[in-house]
Amino acid sequence: MIGPVINSAAIIIGSGVGALFGDKIPSDIQKRMPIVFGFASMGLGIAMVMKLNSLPVVILTLLIGTILGELIQLEEKITVLAGKLKQLVEKYAPPQNPTMQQNEYMDTFISILILFSMSGTGIFGSMNEGVTGDASLLIVKSFLDFFTAIIFAIRLGLPVATLAIPQCLIQLILYFSASALLPLTNAEMVADFSAVGGLVMFATGFRICNIVSYPVANMIPALILAMPVSALWAGIMTQLH
């Protein structure tokens, strides 16, 4: 269980460093590093998509999952929750960047939430540690999250530290359920799941770089559907052949 703890601690410490000492970091680095993190998210997404087993499964899952997310307005609900977290933290710590527009703040906040909590590295790393005890993937992710938290806490302030809470909860659930879930999966299902996660990560990178401001959180249901759809598709293909 060391991986989720280290990963969450990296976000909390990084957020504290960024919020308290951000004025000592050169402005050029502050401006350019978020773009680099966006590129990193795109790169991780591409690497994950390359693992796909069945393109029809990945596209169908993404379409159905995104439609569900749009219907239930998932991002809107997450935005409301994020706003409450922001207000709670700002009772004890002043806004880091009071001139930032609320929409811009929430766009960035949700993008970082997805980057921290929904990345394939974090999901697979948690399950892998739960089965093998190897936390190396989550430790590597912690390095990236630490520096990401520093840079974004300069802009968003201490509320970035609260993102450690959903991340830790998700990783702990995956850690403890891994031994029950993994026997029900196969390599093809994991590959399709990784590919769907890769597309979500790629879209997140676009949003971080301000290329496209799409409600990426509405794509999250696709992650839940990926493995069941992959298994169903494999069963149908087997029957047809």
Short mmCIF file of C-alpha atoms in Angstrom, two decimals:
data_model
loop_
_atom_site.label_atom_id
_atom_site.label_comp_id
_atom_site.label_asym_id
_atom_site.label_seq_id
_atom_site.Cartn_x
_atom_site.Cartn_y
_atom_site.Cartn_z
CA MET A 1 0.00 0.00 0.00
CA ILE A 2 3.06 2.22 -0.10
CA GLY A 3 2.41 3.42 -3.68
CA PRO A 4 -0.89 5.28 -3.05
CA VAL A 5 0.55 6.84 0.11
CA ILE A 6 3.70 8.10 -1.63
CA ASN A 7 1.70 9.36 -4.61
CA SER A 8 -0.73 11.31 -2.42
CA ALA A 9 2.10 12.70 -0.30
CA ALA A 10 3.86 13.89 -3.47
CA ILE A 11 0.79 15.91 -4.47
CA ILE A 12 0.34 17.43 -1.01
CA ILE A 13 4.01 18.35 -0.61
CA GLY A 14 4.30 19.62 -4.18
CA SER A 15 1.20 21.78 -3.73
CA GLY A 16 2.61 23.25 -0.53
CA VAL A 17 5.93 24.04 -2.19
CA GLY A 18 4.22 25.68 -5.17
CA ALA A 19 1.78 27.72 -3.09
CA LEU A 20 4.38 28.91 -0.57
CA PHE A 21 7.50 29.35 -2.69
CA GLY A 22 6.09 29.77 -6.20
CA ASP A 23 7.22 33.40 -6.40
CA LYS A 24 10.82 32.18 -6.38
CA ILE A 25 10.32 30.09 -9.53
CA PRO A 26 11.10 32.05 -12.73
CA SER A 27 8.00 33.23 -14.58
CA ASP A 28 9.11 31.60 -17.84
CA ILE A 29 9.12 28.19 -16.13
CA GLN A 30 5.72 28.88 -14.60
CA LYS A 31 4.26 29.72 -18.01
CA ARG A 32 5.87 26.96 -20.04
CA MET A 33 5.81 23.94 -17.75
CA PRO A 34 2.00 23.47 -17.90
CA ILE A 35 2.40 23.08 -21.67
CA VAL A 36 5.08 20.44 -21.05
CA PHE A 37 2.72 18.60 -18.68
CA GLY A 38 0.07 18.73 -21.39
CA PHE A 39 2.53 17.22 -23.87
CA ALA A 40 3.44 14.56 -21.29
CA SER A 41 -0.24 13.68 -20.91
CA MET A 42 -0.58 13.39 -24.69
CA GLY A 43 2.54 11.23 -24.87
CA LEU A 44 1.28 8.90 -22.15
CA GLY A 45 -2.04 8.75 -23.96
CA ILE A 46 -0.43 7.79 -27.27
CA ALA A 47 1.66 5.10 -25.58
CA MET A 48 -1.45 3.65 -23.94
CA VAL A 49 -3.52 3.73 -27.15
CA MET A 50 -0.79 1.77 -28.93
CA LYS A 51 -1.61 -1.19 -26.64
CA LEU A 52 -5.16 -1.57 -27.97
CA ASN A 53 -6.45 -5.01 -28.84
CA SER A 54 -9.66 -4.11 -30.70
CA LEU A 55 -10.22 -0.71 -32.30
CA PRO A 56 -14.03 -1.18 -32.58
CA VAL A 57 -14.20 -1.88 -28.83
CA VAL A 58 -12.19 1.22 -27.97
CA ILE A 59 -14.20 3.57 -30.22
CA LEU A 60 -17.58 2.10 -29.20
CA THR A 61 -16.69 2.32 -25.52
CA LEU A 62 -15.50 5.90 -25.85
CA LEU A 63 -18.70 6.92 -27.67
CA ILE A 64 -21.10 5.21 -25.26
CA GLY A 65 -19.16 6.32 -22.18
CA THR A 66 -18.98 9.94 -23.31
CA ILE A 67 -22.70 10.02 -24.16
CA LEU A 68 -23.48 8.71 -20.66
CA GLY A 69 -21.18 11.32 -19.15
CA GLU A 70 -22.91 14.06 -21.13
CA LEU A 71 -26.38 12.81 -20.15
CA ILE A 72 -25.61 12.79 -16.43
CA GLN A 73 -23.54 16.00 -16.75
CA LEU A 74 -20.67 14.41 -14.87
CA GLU A 75 -18.24 17.29 -15.36
CA GLU A 76 -20.80 19.77 -14.10
CA LYS A 77 -21.21 17.74 -10.91
CA ILE A 78 -17.43 17.48 -10.47
CA THR A 79 -17.16 21.24 -11.05
CA VAL A 80 -19.66 21.92 -8.26
CA LEU A 81 -17.72 19.66 -5.89
CA ALA A 82 -14.42 21.24 -6.92
CA GLY A 83 -15.87 24.69 -6.27
CA LYS A 84 -16.87 23.66 -2.75
CA LEU A 85 -13.39 22.29 -2.09
CA LYS A 86 -11.88 25.52 -3.38
CA GLN A 87 -14.10 27.64 -1.11
CA LEU A 88 -13.30 25.43 1.90
CA VAL A 89 -9.54 25.72 1.41
CA GLU A 90 -9.68 29.45 0.68
CA LYS A 91 -11.27 30.03 4.10
CA TYR A 92 -7.87 29.23 5.54
CA ALA A 93 -5.58 30.24 2.66
CA PRO A 94 -6.03 33.27 0.36
CA PRO A 95 -6.43 32.70 -3.40
CA GLN A 96 -3.08 32.26 -5.10
CA ASN A 97 -4.19 34.07 -8.26
CA PRO A 98 -7.27 36.23 -7.51
CA THR A 99 -7.30 37.64 -11.05
CA MET A 100 -7.93 34.23 -12.65
CA GLN A 101 -11.41 33.78 -14.09
CA GLN A 102 -13.57 31.13 -12.39
CA ASN A 103 -14.10 29.21 -15.64
CA GLU A 104 -10.37 29.10 -16.34
CA TYR A 105 -9.70 28.00 -12.76
CA MET A 106 -12.20 25.14 -12.93
CA ASP A 107 -11.03 24.03 -16.38
CA THR A 108 -7.48 23.72 -15.08
CA PHE A 109 -8.54 22.17 -11.77
CA ILE A 110 -10.58 19.40 -13.41
CA SER A 111 -7.84 18.68 -15.96
CA ILE A 112 -5.36 18.16 -13.13
CA LEU A 113 -7.90 16.02 -11.24
CA ILE A 114 -8.12 13.68 -14.24
CA LEU A 115 -4.35 13.72 -14.75
CA PHE A 116 -3.75 12.76 -11.11
CA SER A 117 -6.63 10.35 -10.52
CA MET A 118 -7.63 8.79 -13.86
CA SER A 119 -4.34 8.12 -15.61
CA GLY A 120 -3.64 4.60 -16.80
CA THR A 121 -0.34 4.64 -14.91
CA GLY A 122 -2.14 5.27 -11.63
CA ILE A 123 -4.93 2.76 -12.26
CA PHE A 124 -2.72 -0.06 -13.49
CA GLY A 125 0.01 0.79 -10.97
CA SER A 126 -2.45 0.46 -8.08
CA MET A 127 -3.79 -2.87 -9.33
CA ASN A 128 -0.29 -4.13 -10.03
CA GLU A 129 0.88 -3.33 -6.49
CA GLY A 130 -2.22 -4.96 -5.05
CA VAL A 131 -1.33 -8.24 -6.75
CA THR A 132 2.48 -8.23 -6.87
CA GLY A 133 3.45 -5.80 -4.11
CA ASP A 134 5.54 -3.83 -6.62
CA ALA A 135 4.97 -0.08 -6.16
CA SER A 136 7.51 1.06 -8.77
CA LEU A 137 4.92 2.36 -11.28
CA LEU A 138 3.22 4.53 -8.67
CA ILE A 139 6.56 5.81 -7.40
CA VAL A 140 7.50 6.89 -10.92
CA LYS A 141 4.09 8.58 -11.24
CA SER A 142 4.75 10.34 -7.93
CA PHE A 143 7.79 12.13 -9.39
CA LEU A 144 5.71 13.53 -12.25
CA ASP A 145 2.80 14.44 -9.95
CA PHE A 146 5.15 16.21 -7.51
CA PHE A 147 6.43 18.65 -10.12
CA THR A 148 2.99 18.98 -11.70
CA ALA A 149 1.52 19.94 -8.31
CA ILE A 150 4.25 22.54 -7.75
CA ILE A 151 3.63 24.33 -11.04
CA PHE A 152 -0.16 24.27 -10.89
CA ALA A 153 -0.27 25.26 -7.20
CA ILE A 154 1.53 28.46 -8.21
CA ARG A 155 -1.55 29.32 -10.30
CA LEU A 156 -4.33 27.63 -8.33
CA GLY A 157 -3.01 27.67 -4.77
CA LEU A 158 -3.43 25.13 -1.98
CA PRO A 159 -6.72 23.66 -3.33
CA VAL A 160 -4.48 21.55 -5.60
CA ALA A 161 -3.52 19.58 -2.47
CA THR A 162 -7.14 18.44 -2.07
CA LEU A 163 -6.78 16.43 -5.29
CA ALA A 164 -4.75 13.95 -3.27
CA ILE A 165 -8.02 12.85 -1.61
CA PRO A 166 -9.87 11.45 -4.66
CA GLN A 167 -6.62 10.08 -6.05
CA CYS A 168 -5.83 8.21 -2.84
CA LEU A 169 -9.38 6.83 -2.57
CA ILE A 170 -9.36 5.56 -6.16
CA GLN A 171 -5.92 3.99 -5.82
CA LEU A 172 -6.76 2.30 -2.50
CA ILE A 173 -10.00 0.86 -3.92
CA LEU A 174 -8.08 -0.52 -6.90
CA TYR A 175 -5.30 -1.80 -4.64
CA PHE A 176 -7.62 -3.77 -2.37
CA SER A 177 -9.90 -5.00 -5.17
CA ALA A 178 -7.09 -6.01 -7.53
CA SER A 179 -6.84 -9.59 -6.31
CA ALA A 180 -10.57 -10.05 -7.00
CA LEU A 181 -10.68 -8.12 -10.31
CA LEU A 182 -7.60 -9.34 -12.13
CA PRO A 183 -8.61 -13.05 -12.26
CA LEU A 184 -11.76 -11.93 -14.12
CA THR A 185 -9.76 -10.10 -16.79
CA ASN A 186 -7.43 -11.11 -19.58
CA ALA A 187 -4.68 -9.41 -21.55
CA GLU A 188 -7.08 -8.28 -24.29
CA MET A 189 -9.44 -6.60 -21.82
CA VAL A 190 -6.56 -4.82 -20.09
CA ALA A 191 -5.21 -3.67 -23.47
CA ASP A 192 -8.56 -2.18 -24.51
CA PHE A 193 -8.95 -0.55 -21.09
CA SER A 194 -5.49 1.02 -21.43
CA ALA A 195 -6.35 2.30 -24.91
CA VAL A 196 -9.56 3.97 -23.71
CA GLY A 197 -7.64 5.51 -20.82
CA GLY A 198 -5.03 6.69 -23.32
CA LEU A 199 -7.65 8.56 -25.35
CA VAL A 200 -8.90 10.24 -22.17
CA MET A 201 -5.31 11.19 -21.26
CA PHE A 202 -4.72 12.53 -24.79
CA ALA A 203 -7.85 14.70 -24.54
CA THR A 204 -6.69 15.89 -21.12
CA GLY A 205 -3.39 17.00 -22.66
CA PHE A 206 -5.26 19.06 -25.25
CA ARG A 207 -7.20 20.73 -22.46
CA ILE A 208 -4.14 21.47 -20.33
CA CYS A 209 -2.47 23.08 -23.36
CA ASN A 210 -5.63 25.14 -24.00
CA ILE A 211 -5.92 23.68 -27.50
CA VAL A 212 -9.47 22.41 -26.95
CA SER A 213 -11.62 23.17 -23.91
CA TYR A 214 -13.68 19.97 -23.93
CA PRO A 215 -15.38 18.60 -20.76
CA VAL A 216 -13.01 15.64 -20.48
CA ALA A 217 -14.58 14.43 -17.23
CA ASN A 218 -17.64 13.40 -19.24
CA MET A 219 -15.46 10.73 -20.87
CA ILE A 220 -14.74 9.00 -17.53
CA PRO A 221 -17.67 6.50 -17.77
CA ALA A 222 -15.85 5.01 -20.77
CA LEU A 223 -13.18 3.74 -18.37
CA ILE A 224 -15.80 1.82 -16.40
CA LEU A 225 -17.31 0.32 -19.56
CA ALA A 226 -14.04 -0.61 -21.28
CA MET A 227 -13.48 -4.09 -19.85
CA PRO A 228 -17.13 -5.27 -19.92
CA VAL A 229 -17.52 -4.11 -23.54
CA SER A 230 -14.23 -5.79 -24.46
CA ALA A 231 -15.39 -9.08 -22.93
CA LEU A 232 -18.80 -8.82 -24.61
CA TRP A 233 -17.24 -8.05 -27.98
CA ALA A 234 -14.85 -11.00 -27.69
CA GLY A 235 -17.79 -13.29 -26.91
CA ILE A 236 -19.75 -12.04 -29.93
CA MET A 237 -16.76 -12.45 -32.25
CA THR A 238 -16.21 -15.98 -30.96
CA GLN A 239 -19.83 -16.90 -31.69
CA LEU A 240 -19.64 -15.43 -35.20
CA HIS A 241 -16.55 -17.44 -36.01
#
